[in-house]
Amino acid sequence: MTTIYDQPDKFAASALEGYAAVYGRFVRAVKGGVVRSTPRVEGKVAVVVGGGSGHYPAFAGYVGPGLADAAVAGDVFASPSTAAVARVCRLAHRGGGVLLGYGNYAGDVLNFGAAAERLRAEGLDVRVLPVTDDVASGPADDHVSRRGIAGDLVVFKIAGAAAEEGRSLDAVEAVAKHANARTVSFGVAFGGCTLPGSDEPLFTVPKGRMALGLGIHGEPGISETEILPASALADLLTHRLLAERPADCTRVAALLNGLGATKYEELFVLWPQIAARLTAAGLEIVRPEVGEFVTSLDMRGCSLSVLWLDDDLERLWCAPCETAVLVRREEPGLAEPIPEEAEETPTFPEASDASRKTGRCLAGILGKMADVLHTAEAELGRIDAQAGDGDHGQGMVRGVTAARSAADAAVAAGAGAHSVLAAAADAWADRAGGTSGVIWGVLLRAWSTALSDTEARDEAGVVAGARLALTAVTRLGGAKVGDKTLVDAFVPFVDTLEAKFAETRSLPRAWNSAAAAATTAAEQTRALTPRLGRARPLAERSIGHRDAGAVSLALCAQTVAEILDGGQR
């Protein structure tokens, strides 16, 4: 939802004013839009672009050297008036004529077209360029009926580069129309956008589904399907565009565009999948762009645009420009190639048969822990979300899964108990990340030092390792009992393990008692107030809820207890 504004009906004007104040090095504000503030050569063709607001960085963000000379801005999702278009064109004109670019929407067609006629009557040579890249809005044999979406930037980049190098208005118009004819886009939406002052989005998408063939003015898609993983989404996007590939094309410009509320990280996850499919189709990708270029307020979704390149279009696509949204400079050559990082094959010390047996036992324990933590992932995340960021379950699953794989690999390589647990520790810390990752990595690493690669399992050594692990964790993190952390369960676990083992000399019996103590202590963290970590600023919200780290440690301890009780030594 769009939430920051004073008066909804002045949202567009206020946003444009703020943009011009920030980016004065590129633009100066004029009534109804912005004009380039950097020097321009007399006689240069003026590339003027525009449309409704709500699409930032379209269209004001395109103004600057090498791209547009001015942008006209209407209200949110509304075409600028004929008078506004004409006024901005007059200010942008430098004697070489005007190329007037906009998306192919009814209001824009009427207002930009009427402004062009008015300016021609005044003696200015003005050409119009409606962008028509959206494959969902018209068939391939009726390109002129299509809407303009993120292909706007692609086409305007070509036009701006041609104008910047001094081409005539006829030549700029010709190459811009050529670029438009070779630009196609297709998009999907996961949720609609909300106009400033409105309580509800313009459209909704059912949970777990996505709309196909969206527009950029809050229009719903032409159909729906279930939300797809990145690989399948890449298939969907590229398939629709590759169907219109010209026979002579071997190189392509590509632009993956976020619609306003899709994280850049999500786009970066999707991009390699798209690149792989374009490459597999025999296409060389030239200067790809990933980010937000044509948005729709707070819409969740993305679109893919491609420009089928030829030599001239490629040179213009790569030509320098400098705007708020796109900066292109000559690419420096690498001084020397960067070698690919070789995959390391771990090596382990020689191990005895007895220690290898213990290593296999440890790998089995980690496997069972992985199964249990995977089942508990959602609950651990829910507990963590009470006063944290809700990622504890995910982190534990990532960590234990990596540890399990590393332990299995070490066993396969003939490693002993110490090496198996050390490898698992490093993998856990490397894959899980975050606080729990480093803690469990340190915990298992320290515990591994009490084990041997040459000796049979020593139950006393296992107990001693627990103390080493606790010492390492408290030394690193500084936590103590009462801070509402993993330590609240770990301390009673270790204390009980040592006491019961000294009493019974039985590791299974001692571990069972220790796991019960840890479980009780984890439950008692409900009453505690966090004094460390991310939960500390939200201490009041945490009261009454267990600590996720203490719960997951107790769960792991209980899992091992069940294995030991079953005689899997």
Coordinates of C-alpha atoms in Angstrom, one line a residue:
M1 CA 0.0 0.0 0.0
T2 CA 1.2 3.5 -0.8
T3 CA 1.3 5.1 2.7
I4 CA 3.6 8.2 2.6
Y5 CA 1.7 11.3 1.3
D6 CA -0.1 14.4 2.5
Q7 CA -2.9 14.9 0.0
P8 CA -3.5 11.9 -2.3
D9 CA -4.5 14.2 -5.2
K10 CA -1.1 15.9 -5.0
F11 CA 1.0 12.7 -4.7
A12 CA 2.3 12.8 -8.3
A13 CA 3.3 16.5 -8.1
S14 CA 4.9 16.1 -4.7
A15 CA 6.9 13.1 -5.9
L16 CA 8.1 14.9 -9.0
E17 CA 9.2 17.9 -6.9
G18 CA 11.2 15.7 -4.6
Y19 CA 12.8 13.8 -7.4
A20 CA 13.9 17.1 -9.1
A21 CA 15.3 18.3 -5.7
V22 CA 17.4 15.1 -5.3
Y23 CA 18.6 14.8 -8.9
G24 CA 19.3 18.4 -9.9
R25 CA 22.5 17.2 -11.5
F26 CA 20.3 15.7 -14.2
V27 CA 17.1 17.6 -14.3
R28 CA 15.3 20.8 -13.5
A29 CA 11.7 20.9 -12.6
V30 CA 9.2 22.6 -15.0
K31 CA 5.5 22.8 -14.9
G32 CA 4.2 19.3 -15.7
G33 CA 7.6 17.6 -15.9
V34 CA 11.4 17.9 -15.9
V35 CA 13.9 19.0 -18.5
R36 CA 17.5 18.0 -18.7
S37 CA 19.8 20.3 -16.7
T38 CA 23.0 19.3 -18.4
P39 CA 24.4 21.1 -21.5
R40 CA 22.9 20.1 -24.9
V41 CA 24.2 20.9 -28.3
E42 CA 22.1 23.3 -30.4
G43 CA 20.4 21.5 -33.3
K44 CA 20.2 18.2 -31.4
V45 CA 17.0 16.2 -31.7
A46 CA 15.1 16.4 -28.4
V47 CA 13.9 13.1 -27.1
V48 CA 10.9 13.8 -24.9
V49 CA 9.2 10.9 -23.1
G50 CA 6.3 10.6 -20.6
G51 CA 3.1 9.2 -19.3
G52 CA 1.4 8.9 -16.0
S53 CA 3.1 8.9 -12.6
G54 CA 3.4 5.9 -10.4
H55 CA 5.9 4.2 -12.6
Y56 CA 9.2 5.5 -11.3
P57 CA 11.9 5.6 -12.5
A58 CA 9.7 6.0 -15.6
F59 CA 9.7 8.6 -16.9
A60 CA 11.7 11.4 -15.1
G61 CA 14.4 8.9 -14.2
Y62 CA 15.3 8.5 -17.8
V63 CA 16.3 12.1 -18.3
G64 CA 20.0 12.8 -18.7
P65 CA 22.9 12.7 -21.2
G66 CA 22.6 9.8 -23.7
L67 CA 18.9 9.1 -23.0
A68 CA 16.0 11.6 -22.8
D69 CA 16.0 15.4 -22.9
A70 CA 12.8 15.8 -20.9
A71 CA 9.9 13.9 -19.4
V72 CA 6.3 14.8 -19.0
A73 CA 4.4 13.5 -15.9
G74 CA 0.7 13.1 -15.5
D75 CA -1.2 12.2 -12.3
V76 CA -0.9 8.6 -11.1
F77 CA -1.7 6.3 -14.0
A78 CA -3.2 9.2 -16.0
S79 CA -1.8 10.7 -19.2
P80 CA -0.4 14.2 -18.9
S81 CA -2.5 16.9 -20.6
T82 CA -2.0 18.0 -24.2
A83 CA -0.9 21.4 -22.8
A84 CA 1.6 19.9 -20.5
V85 CA 3.2 17.8 -23.2
A86 CA 3.4 20.8 -25.6
R87 CA 4.9 23.0 -22.9
V88 CA 7.7 20.5 -22.0
C89 CA 8.5 19.9 -25.7
R90 CA 8.9 23.6 -26.3
L91 CA 11.3 23.9 -23.4
A92 CA 13.3 20.8 -24.5
H93 CA 13.5 21.8 -28.2
R94 CA 17.0 22.8 -29.4
G95 CA 16.3 23.3 -33.1
G96 CA 16.6 19.7 -34.3
G97 CA 13.0 18.6 -33.8
V98 CA 11.3 16.5 -31.2
L99 CA 10.8 12.7 -30.9
L100 CA 7.9 12.2 -28.6
G101 CA 7.9 8.8 -26.9
Y102 CA 5.1 7.2 -24.7
G103 CA 3.4 3.9 -24.0
N104 CA 0.6 2.9 -26.3
Y105 CA -2.3 3.7 -24.0
A106 CA -5.5 5.5 -25.1
G107 CA -5.0 8.6 -23.0
D108 CA -1.3 8.9 -24.0
V109 CA -2.1 8.4 -27.7
L110 CA -4.7 11.2 -27.6
N111 CA -2.8 13.7 -25.5
F112 CA 0.7 13.2 -27.0
G113 CA -0.8 13.1 -30.5
A114 CA -2.8 16.3 -30.0
A115 CA 0.3 18.0 -28.6
A116 CA 2.3 16.9 -31.6
E117 CA -0.3 18.4 -33.9
R118 CA -0.3 21.7 -32.0
L119 CA 3.5 21.9 -32.1
R120 CA 3.6 21.2 -35.8
A121 CA 1.2 24.0 -36.3
E122 CA 3.7 26.2 -34.5
G123 CA 6.4 25.2 -36.8
L124 CA 8.2 22.5 -34.8
D125 CA 9.0 19.2 -36.4
V126 CA 7.6 16.6 -34.0
R127 CA 7.4 12.8 -34.5
V128 CA 5.5 10.4 -32.2
L129 CA 6.8 7.1 -31.0
P130 CA 4.2 4.9 -29.2
V131 CA 6.0 1.9 -27.6
T132 CA 4.3 -1.4 -28.3
D133 CA 6.3 -4.2 -26.6
D134 CA 3.8 -6.2 -24.5
V135 CA 3.2 -9.5 -26.2
A136 CA 0.2 -10.3 -23.9
S137 CA -1.9 -7.4 -25.3
G138 CA -1.8 -8.1 -29.0
P139 CA -0.8 -10.7 -31.6
A140 CA 2.6 -10.7 -33.3
D141 CA 1.0 -9.7 -36.6
D142 CA -0.7 -6.7 -35.0
H143 CA 2.3 -5.2 -33.2
V144 CA 0.8 -1.7 -33.2
S145 CA -2.1 -2.7 -31.0
R146 CA 0.1 -3.7 -28.1
R147 CA 0.7 -1.8 -24.9
G148 CA 4.0 -0.3 -23.8
I149 CA 5.4 -1.7 -20.6
A150 CA 9.1 -2.1 -19.6
G151 CA 10.2 -2.0 -23.2
D152 CA 9.7 1.8 -22.9
L153 CA 13.3 2.1 -21.4
V154 CA 14.8 -0.2 -24.1
V155 CA 13.3 1.8 -27.0
F156 CA 14.0 5.2 -25.4
K157 CA 17.6 4.2 -24.7
I158 CA 18.1 3.5 -28.5
A159 CA 16.4 6.8 -29.4
G160 CA 18.4 8.8 -26.9
A161 CA 21.7 7.3 -27.9
A162 CA 21.0 8.1 -31.6
A163 CA 20.0 11.7 -30.8
E164 CA 23.1 12.1 -28.6
E165 CA 25.5 11.2 -31.4
G166 CA 23.9 13.9 -33.6
R167 CA 21.6 11.9 -36.0
S168 CA 18.9 13.8 -37.8
L169 CA 15.3 13.6 -36.7
D170 CA 14.4 11.3 -39.6
A171 CA 17.3 8.9 -38.6
V172 CA 16.4 9.0 -34.9
E173 CA 12.8 8.3 -35.6
A174 CA 13.7 5.4 -38.0
V175 CA 16.0 3.6 -35.6
A176 CA 13.6 4.1 -32.7
K177 CA 10.8 2.6 -34.6
H178 CA 13.1 -0.2 -35.7
A179 CA 14.0 -0.8 -32.0
N180 CA 10.3 -0.8 -31.0
A181 CA 9.5 -3.4 -33.7
R182 CA 12.3 -5.6 -32.3
T183 CA 11.4 -5.2 -28.6
V184 CA 9.0 -7.6 -26.8
S185 CA 8.0 -8.0 -23.2
F186 CA 6.0 -10.2 -21.0
G187 CA 5.2 -9.9 -17.3
V188 CA 3.6 -11.6 -14.3
A189 CA 2.1 -10.2 -11.1
F190 CA 1.7 -11.7 -7.6
G191 CA -0.5 -8.9 -6.2
G192 CA -2.1 -5.6 -7.3
C193 CA -1.1 -2.1 -6.5
T194 CA -2.9 0.5 -4.3
L195 CA -3.5 4.1 -5.3
P196 CA -2.5 6.8 -2.8
G197 CA -5.5 7.3 -0.5
S198 CA -7.1 4.0 -1.3
D199 CA -7.6 1.1 1.2
E200 CA -7.8 -1.7 -1.3
P201 CA -5.6 -2.7 -4.3
L202 CA -6.9 -2.2 -7.8
F203 CA -7.0 -6.0 -8.2
T204 CA -6.1 -9.0 -6.2
V205 CA -4.5 -12.3 -7.0
P206 CA -5.6 -15.4 -5.1
K207 CA -3.0 -16.7 -2.6
G208 CA -0.6 -19.0 -4.2
R209 CA -1.4 -17.8 -7.8
M210 CA 0.0 -15.2 -10.2
A211 CA -1.5 -13.2 -12.9
L212 CA -0.1 -13.5 -16.5
G213 CA 0.2 -10.6 -19.0
L214 CA -0.1 -7.7 -16.6
G215 CA -0.3 -4.0 -17.5
I216 CA 1.4 -1.2 -15.6
H217 CA -1.7 0.8 -14.7
G218 CA -3.2 -1.6 -12.2
E219 CA -4.9 -3.8 -14.8
P220 CA -5.2 -7.5 -13.9
G221 CA -3.5 -10.1 -16.1
I222 CA -5.2 -11.9 -18.9
S223 CA -5.1 -15.2 -17.1
E224 CA -3.8 -16.9 -13.9
T225 CA -1.7 -19.8 -12.9
E226 CA -0.1 -21.1 -9.7
I227 CA 3.1 -19.4 -8.6
L228 CA 6.1 -21.1 -10.2
P229 CA 9.6 -21.6 -8.9
A230 CA 12.3 -19.5 -10.5
S231 CA 13.3 -22.1 -13.1
A232 CA 9.7 -22.6 -14.3
L233 CA 9.0 -18.9 -14.3
A234 CA 12.1 -18.4 -16.4
D235 CA 10.7 -21.0 -18.8
L236 CA 7.4 -19.1 -19.0
L237 CA 8.9 -15.7 -19.6
T238 CA 11.4 -16.7 -22.2
H239 CA 9.1 -19.0 -24.1
R240 CA 6.7 -16.3 -24.8
L241 CA 9.4 -14.0 -26.1
L242 CA 11.5 -16.5 -28.0
A243 CA 8.4 -17.3 -30.0
E244 CA 8.9 -13.9 -31.7
R245 CA 12.6 -14.1 -32.3
P246 CA 13.6 -12.9 -35.8
A247 CA 15.4 -15.4 -37.9
D248 CA 18.5 -13.2 -38.3
C249 CA 19.0 -12.6 -34.5
T250 CA 21.9 -14.1 -32.6
R251 CA 22.4 -11.3 -30.0
V252 CA 19.9 -9.9 -27.5
A253 CA 19.6 -7.1 -25.0
A254 CA 17.6 -8.2 -21.9
L255 CA 16.0 -6.2 -19.1
L256 CA 14.4 -8.0 -16.1
N257 CA 12.1 -5.4 -14.5
G258 CA 10.6 -5.3 -11.0
L259 CA 7.2 -3.8 -10.7
G260 CA 7.6 -1.9 -7.4
A261 CA 7.4 -4.4 -4.5
T262 CA 9.5 -7.3 -5.7
K263 CA 12.9 -7.5 -4.0
Y264 CA 16.0 -7.1 -6.1
E265 CA 17.3 -10.3 -4.5
E266 CA 14.3 -12.1 -6.1
L267 CA 15.1 -10.7 -9.5
F268 CA 18.7 -11.8 -9.1
V269 CA 17.6 -15.3 -8.2
L270 CA 15.5 -15.3 -11.4
W271 CA 18.1 -13.8 -13.7
P272 CA 20.5 -16.7 -14.0
Q273 CA 17.7 -19.0 -15.0
I274 CA 16.6 -16.6 -17.7
A275 CA 20.1 -16.1 -18.9
A276 CA 20.6 -19.9 -19.2
R277 CA 17.5 -20.2 -21.3
L278 CA 18.5 -17.4 -23.7
T279 CA 22.0 -18.8 -24.0
A280 CA 20.6 -22.3 -24.6
A281 CA 18.6 -20.8 -27.5
G282 CA 21.8 -19.7 -29.1
L283 CA 21.6 -16.1 -28.1
E284 CA 24.5 -13.9 -26.8
I285 CA 23.2 -11.6 -24.1
V286 CA 24.6 -8.0 -24.4
R287 CA 24.7 -5.7 -21.4
P288 CA 21.7 -7.1 -19.4
E289 CA 19.9 -5.0 -16.9
V290 CA 18.1 -6.2 -13.8
G291 CA 16.2 -3.8 -11.4
E292 CA 13.3 -1.5 -11.4
F293 CA 12.8 0.5 -14.6
V294 CA 9.0 0.7 -15.2
T295 CA 7.0 0.1 -12.0
S296 CA 3.4 0.2 -11.0
L297 CA 3.4 1.8 -7.5
D298 CA 3.6 -1.2 -5.0
M299 CA 2.7 -4.0 -7.4
R300 CA 4.4 -7.3 -6.7
G301 CA 5.6 -8.8 -10.0
C302 CA 8.2 -8.7 -12.7
S303 CA 8.5 -8.5 -16.5
L304 CA 11.2 -9.5 -19.0
S305 CA 12.0 -7.4 -22.0
V306 CA 14.3 -8.3 -24.9
L307 CA 15.5 -6.3 -27.8
W308 CA 16.6 -8.4 -30.8
L309 CA 19.9 -6.8 -31.7
D310 CA 21.6 -6.0 -35.0
D311 CA 24.9 -4.1 -35.2
D312 CA 23.5 -0.6 -35.0
L313 CA 21.0 -1.4 -32.2
E314 CA 23.8 -3.1 -30.2
R315 CA 26.1 -0.1 -30.5
L316 CA 23.3 2.3 -29.4
W317 CA 22.2 -0.1 -26.6
C318 CA 25.8 0.0 -25.2
A319 CA 26.4 3.7 -25.8
P320 CA 27.2 5.8 -22.8
C321 CA 24.4 7.5 -20.8
E322 CA 24.0 9.0 -17.3
T323 CA 20.6 9.2 -15.7
A324 CA 19.1 8.5 -12.3
V325 CA 18.1 5.0 -13.3
L326 CA 20.7 4.0 -15.9
V327 CA 24.4 4.8 -16.1
R328 CA 26.5 3.4 -19.0
R329 CA 30.2 4.1 -19.4
E330 CA 32.8 2.5 -21.6
E331 CA 33.6 -0.9 -20.1
P332 CA 37.3 -1.2 -19.1
G333 CA 39.0 -4.4 -20.1
L334 CA 40.1 -6.7 -17.5
A335 CA 43.8 -6.7 -16.9
E336 CA 43.9 -10.4 -16.7
P337 CA 41.2 -13.1 -16.7
I338 CA 39.9 -14.2 -13.3
P339 CA 40.4 -18.0 -12.9
E340 CA 37.4 -20.0 -11.9
E341 CA 37.6 -21.2 -8.3
A342 CA 38.4 -24.9 -8.3
E343 CA 36.2 -27.2 -6.2
E344 CA 38.3 -28.4 -3.2
T345 CA 38.3 -32.1 -2.4
P346 CA 38.7 -32.5 1.3
T347 CA 41.3 -34.8 2.7
F348 CA 41.3 -36.4 6.1
P349 CA 44.0 -38.0 8.4
E350 CA 44.3 -41.8 8.5
A351 CA 41.6 -43.2 10.9
S352 CA 41.2 -46.5 12.7
D353 CA 38.3 -48.8 12.0
A354 CA 36.9 -48.1 15.5
S355 CA 37.0 -44.4 14.9
R356 CA 35.4 -44.8 11.4
K357 CA 32.6 -46.7 13.1
T358 CA 32.0 -43.8 15.5
G359 CA 32.1 -41.4 12.5
R360 CA 29.4 -43.4 10.8
C361 CA 27.3 -43.2 14.0
L362 CA 27.8 -39.4 14.1
A363 CA 26.7 -39.1 10.5
G364 CA 23.6 -41.1 11.3
I365 CA 22.8 -38.9 14.3
L366 CA 23.1 -35.8 12.1
G367 CA 20.8 -37.4 9.5
K368 CA 18.1 -38.0 12.2
M369 CA 18.6 -34.5 13.5
A370 CA 18.0 -33.2 10.0
D371 CA 14.8 -35.0 9.7
V372 CA 13.5 -33.8 13.1
L373 CA 14.5 -30.2 12.5
H374 CA 12.9 -30.2 9.0
T375 CA 9.7 -31.3 10.6
A376 CA 10.0 -28.6 13.3
E377 CA 11.1 -25.8 10.9
A378 CA 7.8 -23.9 10.8
E379 CA 7.3 -24.1 14.5
L380 CA 10.8 -22.9 15.2
G381 CA 10.2 -20.0 12.8
R382 CA 6.9 -19.1 14.5
I383 CA 8.6 -19.1 17.9
D384 CA 11.5 -16.9 16.6
A385 CA 9.0 -14.5 15.0
Q386 CA 7.5 -13.5 18.3
A387 CA 10.4 -11.1 18.9
G388 CA 12.9 -11.9 16.2
D389 CA 13.0 -12.2 12.5
G390 CA 11.4 -15.6 12.1
D391 CA 14.3 -17.3 10.3
H392 CA 15.6 -19.6 13.0
G393 CA 13.9 -22.7 11.6
Q394 CA 15.2 -22.0 8.1
G395 CA 18.7 -21.4 9.4
M396 CA 18.7 -24.6 11.5
V397 CA 17.5 -26.7 8.6
R398 CA 20.1 -25.2 6.2
G399 CA 22.8 -25.8 8.7
V400 CA 22.0 -29.4 9.7
T401 CA 21.3 -30.4 6.1
A402 CA 24.8 -29.1 5.1
A403 CA 26.3 -30.8 8.1
R404 CA 24.6 -34.1 7.2
S405 CA 26.0 -33.9 3.7
A406 CA 29.5 -33.0 4.9
A407 CA 29.5 -35.8 7.5
D408 CA 28.3 -38.4 4.8
A409 CA 31.1 -37.2 2.5
A410 CA 33.7 -37.5 5.2
V411 CA 32.5 -41.0 6.1
A412 CA 32.7 -42.0 2.5
A413 CA 36.3 -40.7 2.4
G414 CA 37.2 -42.9 5.4
A415 CA 37.4 -40.1 8.0
G416 CA 37.4 -40.8 11.7
A417 CA 35.1 -39.4 14.4
H418 CA 37.0 -36.2 15.0
S419 CA 37.2 -35.3 11.3
V420 CA 33.6 -36.2 10.6
L421 CA 32.2 -33.9 13.3
A422 CA 34.7 -31.1 12.4
A423 CA 33.6 -31.3 8.8
A424 CA 30.0 -31.2 9.8
A425 CA 30.6 -28.2 12.1
D426 CA 32.3 -26.2 9.3
A427 CA 29.5 -27.0 6.8
W428 CA 26.8 -26.0 9.3
A429 CA 28.4 -22.6 10.0
D430 CA 29.1 -22.0 6.3
R431 CA 25.6 -22.8 5.1
A432 CA 23.3 -21.7 7.9
G433 CA 24.8 -18.2 8.4
G434 CA 23.5 -15.9 11.1
T435 CA 23.7 -16.3 14.8
S436 CA 22.6 -19.9 15.0
G437 CA 25.0 -20.9 12.3
V438 CA 28.1 -19.6 13.9
I439 CA 27.0 -20.9 17.3
W440 CA 26.4 -24.4 16.1
G441 CA 29.6 -24.4 14.1
V442 CA 31.6 -23.4 17.1
L443 CA 29.7 -25.8 19.3
L444 CA 30.3 -28.8 17.1
R445 CA 33.9 -27.8 16.3
A446 CA 34.8 -27.6 20.0
W447 CA 33.0 -30.9 20.7
S448 CA 35.0 -32.6 17.9
T449 CA 38.3 -31.8 19.7
A450 CA 37.4 -34.3 22.4
L451 CA 37.1 -37.1 19.8
S452 CA 39.9 -39.0 18.1
D453 CA 40.5 -40.3 14.5
T454 CA 42.5 -43.2 15.8
E455 CA 40.9 -44.3 19.1
A456 CA 37.5 -46.0 19.7
R457 CA 34.7 -43.9 21.1
D458 CA 35.4 -42.9 24.7
E459 CA 32.1 -42.1 26.5
A460 CA 34.0 -39.9 29.0
G461 CA 35.5 -38.1 26.1
V462 CA 32.0 -37.4 24.7
V463 CA 31.0 -35.9 28.0
A464 CA 34.1 -33.8 28.2
G465 CA 33.4 -32.6 24.7
A466 CA 30.1 -31.2 25.9
R467 CA 31.8 -29.0 28.4
L468 CA 34.3 -27.8 25.7
A469 CA 31.4 -26.9 23.5
L470 CA 29.6 -25.0 26.2
T471 CA 32.8 -23.1 27.1
A472 CA 33.4 -22.2 23.4
V473 CA 29.8 -20.9 22.9
T474 CA 29.8 -18.8 26.1
R475 CA 33.2 -17.4 25.4
L476 CA 32.3 -16.4 21.8
G477 CA 28.8 -15.0 22.5
G478 CA 29.1 -13.8 26.1
A479 CA 25.6 -15.2 26.9
K480 CA 24.8 -16.6 30.4
V481 CA 21.9 -18.3 32.0
G482 CA 19.0 -15.9 32.2
D483 CA 19.7 -14.0 29.0
K484 CA 17.1 -16.1 27.1
T485 CA 19.4 -17.8 24.6
L486 CA 20.5 -21.3 23.7
V487 CA 22.7 -21.1 26.7
D488 CA 19.7 -21.4 29.0
A489 CA 19.2 -25.0 27.8
F490 CA 22.8 -25.8 27.1
V491 CA 24.1 -25.1 30.7
P492 CA 21.6 -27.5 32.4
F493 CA 22.2 -30.1 29.7
V494 CA 26.0 -30.1 30.3
D495 CA 25.7 -29.9 34.0
T496 CA 23.3 -32.8 34.1
L497 CA 25.3 -34.8 31.6
E498 CA 28.4 -34.6 33.7
A499 CA 26.7 -35.3 37.0
K500 CA 24.6 -38.3 35.7
F501 CA 27.6 -39.8 33.9
A502 CA 29.7 -39.5 37.0
E503 CA 26.9 -41.3 38.9
T504 CA 26.0 -44.0 36.3
R505 CA 29.0 -44.3 34.0
S506 CA 26.4 -44.8 31.3
L507 CA 26.3 -42.3 28.4
P508 CA 22.8 -43.2 27.2
R509 CA 21.3 -42.8 30.7
A510 CA 23.2 -39.6 31.4
W511 CA 22.3 -38.2 28.0
N512 CA 18.6 -39.0 28.5
S513 CA 18.6 -37.1 31.8
A514 CA 20.5 -34.2 30.3
A515 CA 18.1 -34.0 27.4
A516 CA 15.2 -33.8 29.8
A517 CA 16.9 -31.0 31.7
A518 CA 17.4 -29.1 28.5
T519 CA 13.8 -29.5 27.5
T520 CA 12.6 -28.3 30.9
A521 CA 14.9 -25.3 30.8
A522 CA 13.8 -24.4 27.2
E523 CA 10.2 -24.4 28.4
Q524 CA 11.1 -22.1 31.3
T525 CA 12.5 -19.5 29.0
R526 CA 8.9 -18.3 28.5
A527 CA 9.3 -16.3 31.7
L528 CA 12.6 -14.7 30.7
T529 CA 13.3 -11.3 29.2
P530 CA 15.9 -11.4 26.4
R531 CA 19.1 -9.5 27.2
L532 CA 21.1 -10.3 24.0
G533 CA 20.5 -10.6 20.3
R534 CA 17.8 -9.3 18.0
A535 CA 15.0 -10.1 20.5
R536 CA 16.4 -7.6 23.0
P537 CA 14.7 -4.4 21.5
L538 CA 11.4 -6.3 21.6
A539 CA 11.8 -7.7 25.0
E540 CA 8.2 -7.3 26.1
R541 CA 6.9 -9.2 23.1
S542 CA 9.2 -12.1 24.0
I543 CA 7.8 -12.6 27.4
G544 CA 5.5 -15.7 27.5
H545 CA 7.2 -17.3 24.5
R546 CA 10.0 -19.8 24.5
D547 CA 13.4 -19.0 23.1
A548 CA 13.8 -20.6 19.7
G549 CA 17.5 -21.3 20.1
A550 CA 17.0 -23.1 23.5
V551 CA 14.1 -25.1 22.0
S552 CA 16.1 -26.2 19.0
L553 CA 19.0 -27.3 21.2
A554 CA 16.7 -29.2 23.4
L555 CA 15.1 -30.9 20.4
C556 CA 18.5 -31.9 19.1
A557 CA 19.5 -33.3 22.5
Q558 CA 16.3 -35.3 22.7
T559 CA 16.8 -36.7 19.2
V560 CA 20.3 -38.0 20.2
A561 CA 18.8 -39.4 23.5
E562 CA 16.3 -41.5 21.5
I563 CA 19.1 -42.8 19.3
L564 CA 21.3 -43.8 22.2
D565 CA 18.3 -45.4 24.0
G566 CA 17.8 -47.5 20.8
G567 CA 21.3 -48.9 21.1
Q568 CA 22.7 -47.1 18.1
R569 CA 26.1 -46.5 19.5

